[in-house]
Tab-separated table of C-alpha atoms in Angstrom:
chain	number	residue	atom	x	y	z
O	1	MET	CA	-21.488	-46.551	42.804
O	2	SER	CA	-24.126	-48.040	45.137
O	3	LYS	CA	-23.319	-45.499	47.840
O	4	ALA	CA	-23.613	-42.618	45.383
O	5	LEU	CA	-26.934	-44.021	44.156
O	6	GLY	CA	-28.122	-44.389	47.735
O	7	THR	CA	-27.167	-40.778	48.474
O	8	PHE	CA	-29.036	-39.621	45.379
O	9	ARG	CA	-32.155	-41.555	46.366
O	10	ALA	CA	-31.976	-40.292	49.921
O	11	PHE	CA	-31.804	-36.713	48.695
O	12	TYR	CA	-34.663	-37.434	46.326
O	13	VAL	CA	-36.804	-38.395	49.325
O	14	VAL	CA	-35.563	-35.258	51.101
O	15	ALA	CA	-36.578	-33.139	48.102
O	16	LEU	CA	-40.073	-34.610	48.154
O	17	CYS	CA	-40.381	-33.867	51.856
O	18	CYS	CA	-39.302	-30.297	51.227
O	19	ILE	CA	-41.967	-29.987	48.521
O	20	GLY	CA	-44.566	-30.959	51.105
O	21	SER	CA	-43.275	-28.324	53.484
O	22	PHE	CA	-43.148	-25.762	50.675
O	23	LEU	CA	-46.739	-26.621	49.743
O	24	PHE	CA	-48.065	-26.118	53.269
O	25	ALA	CA	-46.204	-22.817	53.584
O	26	TYR	CA	-47.240	-21.496	50.167
O	27	ASP	CA	-50.904	-22.173	50.878
O	28	THR	CA	-50.513	-20.416	54.224
O	29	GLY	CA	-48.956	-17.345	52.636
O	30	ILE	CA	-51.093	-16.674	49.559
O	31	ILE	CA	-54.385	-16.244	51.369
O	32	GLY	CA	-53.358	-13.034	53.134
O	33	GLY	CA	-52.434	-11.429	49.812
O	34	ILE	CA	-55.415	-12.411	47.677
O	35	LEU	CA	-57.804	-11.209	50.368
O	36	THR	CA	-56.494	-7.687	49.736
O	37	PHE	CA	-57.401	-7.894	46.013
O	38	GLN	CA	-60.493	-6.035	44.876
O	39	SER	CA	-60.894	-8.676	42.150
O	40	PHE	CA	-61.388	-11.400	44.777
O	41	GLU	CA	-63.927	-9.274	46.641
O	42	ASN	CA	-65.837	-8.598	43.419
O	43	ASP	CA	-65.905	-12.231	42.278
O	44	PHE	CA	-67.104	-13.598	45.594
O	45	ARG	CA	-69.561	-10.764	46.098
O	46	TYR	CA	-68.986	-9.688	49.660
O	47	THR	CA	-68.759	-6.169	51.015
O	48	SER	CA	-65.824	-4.325	52.517
O	49	ALA	CA	-67.523	-4.578	55.901
O	50	GLU	CA	-67.296	-8.390	55.644
O	51	LYS	CA	-63.571	-8.461	54.844
O	52	ALA	CA	-62.442	-9.390	58.357
O	53	THR	CA	-64.925	-12.259	58.547
O	54	VAL	CA	-63.958	-13.627	55.128
O	55	ALA	CA	-60.259	-13.367	56.017
O	56	SER	CA	-60.586	-15.248	59.291
O	57	ASN	CA	-62.883	-17.905	57.797
O	58	SER	CA	-60.667	-18.514	54.760
O	59	THR	CA	-57.682	-19.206	56.968
O	60	SER	CA	-59.250	-20.887	59.973
O	61	ILE	CA	-61.338	-23.381	58.000
O	62	LEU	CA	-58.132	-24.822	56.533
O	63	GLN	CA	-56.704	-25.074	60.056
O	64	ALA	CA	-59.825	-26.881	61.270
O	65	GLY	CA	-59.501	-29.467	58.504
O	66	ALA	CA	-55.837	-29.982	59.350
O	67	PHE	CA	-56.637	-30.379	63.060
O	68	PHE	CA	-59.062	-33.261	62.512
O	69	ALA	CA	-56.732	-34.845	59.953
O	70	CYS	CA	-54.092	-35.330	62.667
O	71	PHE	CA	-56.326	-37.869	64.432
O	72	PHE	CA	-57.529	-39.558	61.241
O	73	ILE	CA	-54.129	-40.143	59.671
O	74	TRP	CA	-52.510	-42.217	62.443
O	75	PRO	CA	-54.757	-45.304	62.044
O	76	PHE	CA	-54.786	-44.884	58.248
O	77	THR	CA	-51.017	-44.852	57.835
O	78	ALA	CA	-50.638	-47.685	60.353
O	79	LYS	CA	-52.848	-49.875	58.156
O	80	TYR	CA	-52.030	-48.731	54.628
O	81	GLY	CA	-48.471	-47.395	54.913
O	82	ARG	CA	-46.731	-44.069	54.400
O	83	ARG	CA	-46.722	-43.857	50.586
O	84	ARG	CA	-50.449	-44.414	50.147
O	85	ALA	CA	-51.218	-41.977	52.948
O	86	ILE	CA	-49.043	-39.274	51.354
O	87	MET	CA	-50.699	-39.909	47.979
O	88	LEU	CA	-54.100	-39.515	49.622
O	89	ALA	CA	-52.982	-36.280	51.287
O	90	SER	CA	-51.755	-34.953	47.934
O	91	ALA	CA	-54.989	-35.956	46.188
O	92	LEU	CA	-57.198	-34.292	48.787
O	93	PHE	CA	-55.164	-31.114	48.721
O	94	THR	CA	-55.237	-31.029	44.908
O	95	VAL	CA	-59.009	-31.478	44.763
O	96	GLY	CA	-59.432	-28.622	47.225
O	97	ALA	CA	-57.018	-26.415	45.275
O	98	ILE	CA	-58.858	-27.040	41.988
O	99	VAL	CA	-62.195	-25.997	43.474
O	100	GLN	CA	-60.583	-22.934	45.061
O	101	THR	CA	-59.187	-21.892	41.680
O	102	ILE	CA	-62.563	-22.089	39.940
O	103	ASN	CA	-64.506	-18.835	40.064
O	104	THR	CA	-67.661	-20.239	41.658
O	105	HIS	CA	-68.844	-16.844	42.952
O	106	SER	CA	-69.672	-18.746	46.153
O	107	LEU	CA	-67.882	-18.240	49.448
O	108	GLY	CA	-69.458	-21.483	50.650
O	109	ALA	CA	-67.767	-23.447	47.867
O	110	PHE	CA	-64.480	-21.655	48.525
O	111	TYR	CA	-64.703	-22.442	52.252
O	112	GLY	CA	-65.531	-26.084	51.529
O	113	ALA	CA	-62.536	-26.385	49.244
O	114	ARG	CA	-60.330	-24.821	51.929
O	115	ALA	CA	-61.526	-27.479	54.387
O	116	ILE	CA	-60.670	-30.297	51.952
O	117	SER	CA	-57.221	-28.819	51.299
O	118	GLY	CA	-56.778	-28.452	55.055
O	119	ILE	CA	-57.322	-32.170	55.564
O	120	GLY	CA	-54.644	-32.883	52.976
O	121	VAL	CA	-52.224	-30.375	54.508
O	122	GLY	CA	-52.797	-31.705	58.029
O	123	MET	CA	-52.111	-35.259	56.897
O	124	ALA	CA	-48.945	-34.156	55.091
O	125	THR	CA	-47.518	-32.299	58.100
O	126	VAL	CA	-47.725	-35.508	60.124
O	127	LEU	CA	-46.702	-37.991	57.429
O	128	ILE	CA	-43.802	-36.310	55.671
O	129	PRO	CA	-41.435	-35.961	58.662
O	130	MET	CA	-42.307	-39.518	59.698
O	131	TYR	CA	-41.677	-41.021	56.262
O	132	SER	CA	-38.491	-39.091	55.610
O	133	ALA	CA	-37.031	-39.973	59.012
O	134	GLU	CA	-37.744	-43.664	58.403
O	135	MET	CA	-36.167	-43.552	54.935
O	136	ALA	CA	-33.146	-41.311	55.476
O	137	PRO	CA	-29.754	-42.647	56.597
O	138	LYS	CA	-28.485	-41.490	59.964
O	139	GLU	CA	-25.966	-39.097	58.435
O	140	ILE	CA	-28.579	-36.773	56.901
O	141	ARG	CA	-31.538	-37.075	59.257
O	142	GLY	CA	-30.663	-33.850	61.015
O	143	THR	CA	-30.166	-32.066	57.724
O	144	LEU	CA	-33.484	-33.403	56.522
O	145	GLY	CA	-35.340	-31.999	59.520
O	146	SER	CA	-33.628	-28.660	59.025
O	147	GLY	CA	-34.457	-28.635	55.333
O	148	PHE	CA	-38.137	-29.105	56.106
O	149	GLN	CA	-38.151	-25.932	58.218
O	150	PHE	CA	-36.103	-23.996	55.672
O	151	PHE	CA	-38.409	-24.845	52.786
O	152	PHE	CA	-41.374	-23.804	54.882
O	153	THR	CA	-39.987	-20.267	55.057
O	154	LEU	CA	-39.110	-20.497	51.349
O	155	GLY	CA	-42.725	-21.377	50.543
O	156	VAL	CA	-44.048	-18.435	52.528
O	157	MET	CA	-41.601	-16.078	50.814
O	158	THR	CA	-42.596	-17.371	47.372
O	159	SER	CA	-46.278	-16.841	48.103
O	160	TYR	CA	-45.632	-13.240	49.122
O	161	TRP	CA	-43.750	-12.443	45.902
O	162	VAL	CA	-46.338	-14.183	43.716
O	163	ASP	CA	-49.064	-12.093	45.339
O	164	TYR	CA	-47.018	-8.962	44.767
O	165	GLY	CA	-46.266	-9.893	41.149
O	166	VAL	CA	-49.900	-10.361	40.127
O	167	LYS	CA	-50.913	-7.268	42.080
O	168	ILE	CA	-48.670	-4.920	40.085
O	169	ASN	CA	-48.754	-6.682	36.698
O	170	LEU	CA	-52.399	-7.672	36.279
O	171	PRO	CA	-55.527	-5.540	36.312
O	172	SER	CA	-58.263	-6.231	38.837
O	173	ILE	CA	-59.675	-9.276	37.045
O	174	THR	CA	-60.379	-12.887	38.033
O	175	ALA	CA	-56.974	-14.148	36.868
O	176	GLN	CA	-55.317	-11.856	39.407
O	177	TRP	CA	-56.305	-14.107	42.314
O	178	GLN	CA	-56.629	-17.366	40.346
O	179	ILE	CA	-52.940	-17.470	39.413
O	180	PRO	CA	-51.586	-17.494	43.019
O	181	VAL	CA	-54.188	-20.076	44.062
O	182	GLY	CA	-53.744	-22.255	40.977
O	183	LEU	CA	-49.949	-22.381	41.183
O	184	GLN	CA	-50.148	-24.551	44.303
O	185	LEU	CA	-51.439	-27.388	42.111
O	186	ALA	CA	-47.892	-27.943	40.827
O	187	PRO	CA	-46.163	-28.822	44.128
O	188	GLY	CA	-49.285	-30.716	45.246
O	189	ALA	CA	-49.135	-32.944	42.165
O	190	ILE	CA	-45.357	-33.410	42.397
O	191	LEU	CA	-45.655	-34.592	45.994
O	192	GLY	CA	-48.220	-37.263	45.178
O	193	LEU	CA	-46.802	-38.414	41.845
O	194	GLY	CA	-43.294	-38.491	43.287
O	195	MET	CA	-44.395	-41.262	45.649
O	196	PHE	CA	-44.757	-43.619	42.670
O	197	LEU	CA	-40.974	-43.407	42.282
O	198	CYS	CA	-40.306	-44.214	45.943
O	199	GLU	CA	-40.452	-47.375	48.002
O	200	GLU	CA	-42.559	-47.926	51.097
O	201	SER	CA	-40.990	-47.323	54.504
O	202	PRO	CA	-38.872	-50.370	55.502
O	203	ARG	CA	-39.820	-49.820	59.136
O	204	TRP	CA	-43.564	-49.930	58.377
O	205	LEU	CA	-43.150	-53.017	56.156
O	206	THR	CA	-41.241	-54.752	58.932
O	207	LYS	CA	-43.863	-53.774	61.490
O	208	VAL	CA	-46.664	-55.374	59.458
O	209	GLY	CA	-44.660	-58.557	58.862
O	210	ARG	CA	-43.580	-57.985	55.249
O	211	ARG	CA	-39.880	-58.428	55.949
O	212	GLU	CA	-38.740	-59.494	52.489
O	213	GLU	CA	-40.288	-56.364	50.981
O	214	ALA	CA	-38.806	-54.317	53.813
O	215	LEU	CA	-35.279	-55.501	53.012
O	216	GLN	CA	-35.810	-54.715	49.331
O	217	ALA	CA	-37.086	-51.230	50.178
O	218	LEU	CA	-34.112	-50.571	52.448
O	219	ALA	CA	-31.691	-51.802	49.782
O	220	TRP	CA	-33.360	-49.463	47.255
O	221	VAL	CA	-33.004	-46.341	49.375
O	222	ARG	CA	-29.394	-47.255	50.271
O	223	GLY	CA	-28.407	-47.869	46.635
O	224	GLY	CA	-28.227	-51.664	46.706
O	225	ASP	CA	-27.804	-54.646	49.001
O	226	SER	CA	-24.651	-54.795	51.127
O	227	PRO	CA	-23.439	-56.002	54.547
O	228	ASP	CA	-24.191	-52.541	55.969
O	229	VAL	CA	-27.748	-52.715	54.660
O	230	ARG	CA	-28.189	-56.179	56.172
O	231	SER	CA	-26.841	-54.946	59.491
O	232	GLU	CA	-29.187	-51.940	59.456
O	233	PHE	CA	-32.114	-54.202	58.627
O	234	ASP	CA	-31.246	-56.503	61.522
O	235	GLU	CA	-31.261	-53.481	63.850
O	236	ILE	CA	-34.708	-52.454	62.575
O	237	VAL	CA	-36.082	-55.960	63.147
O	238	THR	CA	-34.554	-56.259	66.619
O	239	SER	CA	-35.736	-52.809	67.649
O	240	LEU	CA	-39.299	-53.425	66.480
O	241	GLU	CA	-39.470	-56.847	68.133
O	242	GLU	CA	-38.355	-55.350	71.430
O	243	GLU	CA	-40.740	-52.422	71.082
O	244	GLU	CA	-43.656	-54.777	70.445
O	245	ARG	CA	-42.736	-56.815	73.518
O	246	LEU	CA	-42.502	-53.767	75.768
O	247	THR	CA	-45.661	-52.129	74.482
O	248	ASN	CA	-47.804	-55.235	74.722
O	249	GLY	CA	-51.018	-54.190	76.441
O	250	VAL	CA	-50.264	-50.482	76.377
O	251	THR	CA	-53.381	-48.317	76.227
O	252	TRP	CA	-54.185	-44.615	76.162
O	253	ARG	CA	-54.345	-44.808	79.950
O	254	GLU	CA	-50.539	-44.839	80.035
O	255	CYS	CA	-50.576	-41.273	78.729
O	256	LEU	CA	-52.240	-40.283	81.996
O	257	LEU	CA	-49.378	-41.512	84.191
O	258	PRO	CA	-47.945	-38.462	85.999
O	259	ILE	CA	-44.583	-38.414	84.210
O	260	ASN	CA	-46.253	-38.756	80.803
O	261	ARG	CA	-49.122	-36.421	81.605
O	262	TYR	CA	-46.593	-33.756	82.575
O	263	ARG	CA	-44.806	-34.081	79.237
O	264	ILE	CA	-48.034	-33.981	77.246
O	265	ILE	CA	-49.169	-30.836	79.072
O	266	LEU	CA	-45.729	-29.324	78.460
O	267	VAL	CA	-45.955	-29.974	74.715
O	268	VAL	CA	-49.507	-28.605	74.541
O	269	VAL	CA	-48.480	-25.370	76.283
O	270	LEU	CA	-45.355	-25.130	74.121
O	271	GLN	CA	-47.388	-25.382	70.913
O	272	ILE	CA	-49.854	-22.790	72.212
O	273	GLY	CA	-46.830	-20.607	72.944
O	274	VAL	CA	-45.814	-20.784	69.265
O	275	GLN	CA	-49.057	-19.003	68.413
O	276	LEU	CA	-48.746	-16.555	71.310
O	277	THR	CA	-45.493	-15.231	69.837
O	278	GLY	CA	-47.602	-13.549	67.151
O	279	ASN	CA	-45.449	-14.680	64.247
O	280	THR	CA	-48.023	-17.021	62.749
O	281	SER	CA	-50.510	-14.162	62.736
O	282	LEU	CA	-47.937	-11.995	60.978
O	283	ALA	CA	-47.430	-14.710	58.359
O	284	TYR	CA	-51.147	-15.043	57.625
O	285	TYR	CA	-52.021	-11.363	57.580
O	286	ALA	CA	-48.737	-9.649	56.751
O	287	PRO	CA	-50.221	-7.201	54.207
O	288	GLN	CA	-52.865	-6.082	56.702
O	289	ILE	CA	-50.289	-5.813	59.493
O	290	PHE	CA	-47.961	-3.709	57.344
O	291	THR	CA	-50.823	-1.420	56.392
O	292	LEU	CA	-51.508	-0.952	60.093
O	293	VAL	CA	-48.009	0.490	60.681
O	294	GLY	CA	-48.295	2.887	57.745
O	295	THR	CA	-46.933	1.290	54.563
O	296	GLY	CA	-49.805	2.430	52.354
O	297	ASP	CA	-49.870	0.807	48.909
O	298	LYS	CA	-46.418	-0.751	49.443
O	299	SER	CA	-47.701	-3.394	51.877
O	300	LEU	CA	-47.412	-6.321	49.437
O	301	LEU	CA	-43.894	-5.322	48.344
O	302	LEU	CA	-42.751	-5.093	51.963
O	303	THR	CA	-44.461	-8.403	52.698
O	304	GLY	CA	-42.239	-9.976	50.038
O	305	PHE	CA	-39.110	-8.683	51.756
O	306	PHE	CA	-40.605	-9.925	55.052
O	307	GLY	CA	-40.604	-13.447	53.616
O	308	LEU	CA	-37.048	-13.035	52.357
O	309	VAL	CA	-35.818	-11.943	55.788
O	310	LYS	CA	-37.454	-14.985	57.405
O	311	THR	CA	-35.845	-17.336	54.895
O	312	VAL	CA	-32.359	-15.889	55.377
O	313	ALA	CA	-32.699	-16.032	59.165
O	314	CYS	CA	-33.832	-19.653	59.065
O	315	LEU	CA	-30.941	-20.591	56.765
O	316	PHE	CA	-28.511	-18.910	59.166
O	317	PHE	CA	-29.975	-20.907	62.056
O	318	LEU	CA	-29.690	-24.196	60.165
O	319	VAL	CA	-26.116	-23.630	59.047
O	320	PHE	CA	-24.591	-22.064	62.156
O	321	LEU	CA	-26.820	-22.468	65.231
O	322	VAL	CA	-28.994	-25.593	65.129
O	323	GLU	CA	-26.442	-27.797	66.898
O	324	ARG	CA	-24.649	-25.049	68.849
O	325	ILE	CA	-27.260	-23.455	71.110
O	326	GLY	CA	-29.569	-25.178	73.545
O	327	ARG	CA	-33.344	-25.436	73.396
O	328	ARG	CA	-33.980	-23.539	76.629
O	329	GLY	CA	-31.695	-20.604	75.891
O	330	SER	CA	-33.055	-20.240	72.374
O	331	LEU	CA	-36.674	-20.171	73.590
O	332	MET	CA	-36.017	-17.730	76.437
O	333	GLY	CA	-33.873	-15.365	74.411
O	334	GLY	CA	-36.235	-15.447	71.449
O	335	ALA	CA	-39.351	-14.700	73.500
O	336	LEU	CA	-37.607	-11.876	75.358
O	337	LEU	CA	-36.432	-10.161	72.171
O	338	MET	CA	-39.779	-10.600	70.414
O	339	GLY	CA	-41.582	-9.136	73.424
O	340	ILE	CA	-39.336	-6.068	73.324
O	341	TYR	CA	-39.854	-5.646	69.569
O	342	PHE	CA	-43.653	-5.814	69.842
O	343	ILE	CA	-43.762	-3.304	72.712
O	344	LEU	CA	-41.635	-0.872	70.711
O	345	ILE	CA	-43.880	-1.330	67.644
O	346	ALA	CA	-46.945	-0.617	69.800
O	347	VAL	CA	-45.351	2.567	71.158
O	348	LEU	CA	-44.356	3.777	67.665
O	349	THR	CA	-47.801	3.205	66.143
O	350	LYS	CA	-49.491	4.829	69.164
O	351	VAL	CA	-47.265	7.897	69.383
O	352	PHE	CA	-46.920	8.328	65.600
O	353	PRO	CA	-50.249	7.162	64.113
O	354	PRO	CA	-49.776	6.089	60.459
O	355	ASP	CA	-51.236	8.346	57.788
O	356	PRO	CA	-52.138	6.537	54.511
O	357	ASN	CA	-51.542	9.745	52.581
O	358	GLN	CA	-47.938	10.149	53.794
O	359	GLY	CA	-46.634	6.732	52.757
O	360	LEU	CA	-43.493	5.513	54.497
O	361	THR	CA	-42.474	7.853	57.328
O	362	PRO	CA	-39.476	7.499	59.684
O	363	SER	CA	-41.746	6.008	62.376
O	364	SER	CA	-43.301	3.467	59.992
O	365	ILE	CA	-39.833	2.505	58.716
O	366	ALA	CA	-38.728	1.942	62.323
O	367	ALA	CA	-41.817	-0.192	62.986
O	368	LEU	CA	-41.168	-2.243	59.845
O	369	THR	CA	-37.567	-2.803	60.876
O	370	LEU	CA	-38.743	-4.121	64.234
O	371	ILE	CA	-41.231	-6.465	62.526
O	372	TYR	CA	-38.413	-7.815	60.358
O	373	LEU	CA	-36.221	-8.313	63.452
O	374	GLU	CA	-39.097	-10.124	65.165
O	375	ALA	CA	-39.426	-12.485	62.205
O	376	MET	CA	-35.684	-13.203	62.208
O	377	THR	CA	-35.717	-13.886	65.943
O	378	TYR	CA	-38.701	-16.227	65.628
O	379	ASN	CA	-36.928	-18.303	62.993
O	380	ILE	CA	-33.974	-18.980	65.275
O	381	SER	CA	-36.101	-19.784	68.335
O	382	TRP	CA	-39.840	-20.439	68.515
O	383	GLY	CA	-40.082	-21.417	64.841
O	384	PRO	CA	-37.950	-24.594	64.762
O	385	VAL	CA	-37.251	-25.418	68.431
O	386	PRO	CA	-40.730	-26.478	69.674
O	387	TRP	CA	-40.905	-29.138	66.950
O	388	ILE	CA	-37.504	-30.502	67.950
O	389	TYR	CA	-38.498	-30.505	71.625
O	390	THR	CA	-41.823	-32.214	70.939
O	391	SER	CA	-40.183	-35.026	68.997
O	392	GLU	CA	-37.505	-35.824	71.559
O	393	ILE	CA	-39.044	-35.738	75.057
O	394	PHE	CA	-41.446	-38.686	74.778
O	395	PRO	CA	-40.497	-42.326	75.422
O	396	SER	CA	-41.011	-44.718	72.522
O	397	ARG	CA	-44.035	-46.268	74.233
O	398	ILE	CA	-46.167	-43.135	73.787
O	399	ARG	CA	-44.196	-41.129	71.224
O	400	GLU	CA	-46.787	-41.395	68.447
O	401	ALA	CA	-49.591	-40.308	70.768
O	402	GLY	CA	-47.538	-37.438	72.184
O	403	ILE	CA	-46.531	-36.077	68.777
O	404	ALA	CA	-50.113	-36.433	67.496
O	405	ILE	CA	-51.425	-34.401	70.431
O	406	GLY	CA	-48.730	-31.767	69.913
O	407	THR	CA	-49.443	-31.486	66.174
O	408	ALA	CA	-53.198	-31.274	66.775
O	409	THR	CA	-52.638	-28.517	69.334
O	410	GLN	CA	-50.600	-26.558	66.805
O	411	TRP	CA	-53.414	-26.730	64.257
O	412	LEU	CA	-56.156	-25.988	66.799
O	413	PHE	CA	-54.514	-22.785	67.971
O	414	ASN	CA	-53.590	-21.843	64.422
O	415	PHE	CA	-57.348	-21.942	63.908
O	416	VAL	CA	-58.007	-19.828	67.007
O	417	PHE	CA	-55.471	-17.125	66.171
O	418	SER	CA	-56.486	-16.958	62.510
O	419	GLN	CA	-59.967	-16.106	63.782
O	420	VAL	CA	-58.728	-13.572	66.312
O	421	THR	CA	-56.004	-11.712	64.391
O	422	PRO	CA	-57.981	-9.896	61.654
O	423	ARG	CA	-60.540	-8.764	64.209
O	424	ALA	CA	-57.788	-7.642	66.571
O	425	VAL	CA	-56.137	-5.634	63.780
O	426	GLU	CA	-59.489	-4.090	62.882
O	427	ASN	CA	-60.685	-3.322	66.428
O	428	LEU	CA	-57.540	-2.952	68.541
O	429	GLY	CA	-55.122	-1.359	66.098
O	430	TRP	CA	-51.791	-0.688	67.809
O	431	LYS	CA	-52.923	-2.615	70.900
O	432	THR	CA	-52.560	-5.806	68.852
O	433	PHE	CA	-48.762	-5.382	69.084
O	434	LEU	CA	-49.000	-4.667	72.802
O	435	MET	CA	-50.984	-7.880	73.260
O	436	PHE	CA	-48.336	-10.003	71.511
O	437	GLY	CA	-45.578	-8.264	73.463
O	438	ILE	CA	-47.179	-9.259	76.762
O	439	PHE	CA	-47.671	-12.818	75.478
O	440	ASN	CA	-43.963	-13.099	74.647
O	441	PHE	CA	-42.881	-11.899	78.083
O	442	SER	CA	-45.135	-14.546	79.638
O	443	LEU	CA	-43.353	-17.160	77.505
O	444	VAL	CA	-40.023	-16.125	78.999
O	445	VAL	CA	-41.404	-16.935	82.458
O	446	PHE	CA	-42.868	-20.227	81.250
O	447	THR	CA	-39.597	-21.311	79.652
O	448	TYR	CA	-37.548	-20.390	82.719
O	449	PHE	CA	-39.642	-22.464	85.123
O	450	PHE	CA	-40.764	-25.418	83.013
O	451	ILE	CA	-38.504	-26.100	80.023
O	452	LYS	CA	-35.575	-28.383	80.722
O	453	GLU	CA	-32.528	-28.414	78.475
O	454	THR	CA	-32.501	-31.479	76.199
O	455	LYS	CA	-29.728	-30.694	73.717
O	456	GLY	CA	-27.409	-33.669	73.377
O	457	ARG	CA	-29.471	-35.862	75.720
O	458	SER	CA	-30.435	-39.416	74.831
O	459	LEU	CA	-33.874	-40.956	75.289
O	460	GLU	CA	-32.693	-42.571	78.518
O	461	ASP	CA	-31.495	-39.193	79.769
O	462	MET	CA	-34.963	-37.785	79.043
O	463	GLU	CA	-36.476	-40.320	81.416
O	464	GLN	CA	-34.038	-39.211	84.096
O	465	VAL	CA	-34.696	-35.496	83.459
O	466	PHE	CA	-38.450	-35.779	83.841
O	467	ALA	CA	-38.312	-38.322	86.656
O	468	LYS	CA	-36.119	-35.966	88.705
O	469	ARG	CA	-38.530	-33.140	87.936
O	470	LEU	CA	-41.209	-35.139	89.738
O	471	GLY	CA	-38.961	-36.122	92.631
O	472	VAL	CA	-38.053	-39.655	91.615
O	473	ALA	CA	-34.429	-40.760	91.721
O	474	VAL	CA	-33.499	-43.143	88.919
O	475	ASN	CA	-30.275	-44.312	87.369
O	476	ALA	CA	-30.492	-43.646	83.673
O	477	GLY	CA	-26.784	-43.651	82.968
O	478	LEU	CA	-26.984	-45.950	79.967
O	479	ASP	CA	-24.265	-46.017	77.356
O	480	HIS	CA	-24.301	-46.408	73.596
O	481	GLU	CA	-23.087	-50.024	73.432
O	482	ALA	CA	-26.524	-51.218	72.394
O	483	GLN	CA	-26.201	-50.090	68.796
O	484	GLY	CA	-26.172	-53.166	66.591
O	485	ASN	CA	-26.188	-55.530	69.595
O	486	PRO	CA	-29.557	-57.231	70.236
O	487	GLU	CA	-28.670	-58.252	73.797
O	488	LYS	CA	-27.678	-54.694	74.711
O	489	VAL	CA	-30.858	-53.393	73.102
O	490	ARG	CA	-32.866	-55.682	75.379
O	491	GLU	CA	-30.887	-54.582	78.437
O	492	LYS	CA	-31.433	-50.901	77.658
O	493	ALA	CA	-35.130	-51.493	77.022
O	494	GLU	CA	-35.476	-53.200	80.396
O	495	ASP	CA	-33.732	-50.248	82.064
O	496	ILE	CA	-36.143	-47.786	80.438
O	497	LEU	CA	-39.116	-49.881	81.501
O	498	GLU	CA	-37.795	-50.017	85.066
O	499	ILE	CA	-37.499	-46.224	85.145
O	500	GLU	CA	-41.102	-45.876	84.048
O	501	ARG	CA	-42.223	-48.373	86.702
O	502	LYS	CA	-40.393	-46.436	89.414
O	503	VAL	CA	-41.902	-43.158	88.288
O	504	SER	CA	-45.404	-44.624	88.088
O	505	GLY	CA	-45.106	-46.016	91.567
O	506	ASN	CA	-43.776	-42.832	93.192
O	507	VAL	CA	-46.003	-40.061	91.835
């Protein structure tokens, strides 16, 4: 009974995490649709000539808020815990969503609300994977991470269909854009209120010295106290004690050591590469992109199917590929295929310019097919893999700093490309696809020369991989005997520290 209860509670935490992912994705997806509504343009009193500016500002301001939230949330959650931080993220997002839903007739108020929601979204994207990983049992941690990515695509797909539904069923009135915006209040509230039915992270409670509460929290999420729970708690305590001993005196300066600096630069470039693929731009401005290739008044309908294709592709990756193909091969193959697709789309739209009066032509259907294939390829390569890679290449001593920098980079360049894309579509036309094609081919070269395969490698193996990259020979052949054995944990920790000392002294 206790095991079944523990499984139920673990999946409850997973469901909450997926709601956070869904929320982020839904907010990302709706903006591109409502910006095509005449009702939104009328209510906020801007001209057609200002559409591109309003589109880029509406999206990029949210990204800017999320970027700064990445640096704010680390000290906050370290002091106040995961649950309170997630509640704060939910509250901020909800406040921003309420103001966005109100017809203020002011773009300034709408932009301000987007910034507030962005802070909440940025906090959530950092906190939710952290909290769920600390709460979930080992057996479902991988599934949990995969579910987060899957529900992201599900949120985007839902936003596309909601936009399409209000477009065809409601006249051009205020409610037409208020309904898609207002619906995000539901998952935002569920995320925050759901935290009242959860316990705090046992790892955080242990870290701040509240061990009795930590054991109770662990027993809750595992369905009751038992010898296995006690053993797991002992491992948490031993691991944290050893981590505190090894990291005593560690400062930001350690991030600048050559082996760590190399990894940080690698993660930064990898996250920039996610934006260079062009898929994020497609997600934000799908209706505008589809209009560019000649879909006419069917752009929102086809955007809905675009979201469906992405969701199915991501589900396929999670079920059949996530543990079967390597990181390097997935990134190289994905970038190569996406580059080919974008070049072909550019050729089709150049040679057969779309005519709004003709509707869907054979050339526009071919271009749409290629866009769908690009989205499917992205969701089995550059969609999920960079996040996996970012989380696994850093040593425990700087892992929080490394992931924070990677997450902030993702948001910063989301901001940059949300500014660039609508103007590129407006001014470059078919050359926008050519640009993304060239970017993808450059990512193939980058992956070939700089990305090392990490599938199936332990943390100790990571130290060996990156030490060898910089010309330092180390012996990282550590086994798995340390699990549950405090003395072995200490031995392995000393070995890791020795590797880092060797690297620091040789580069």
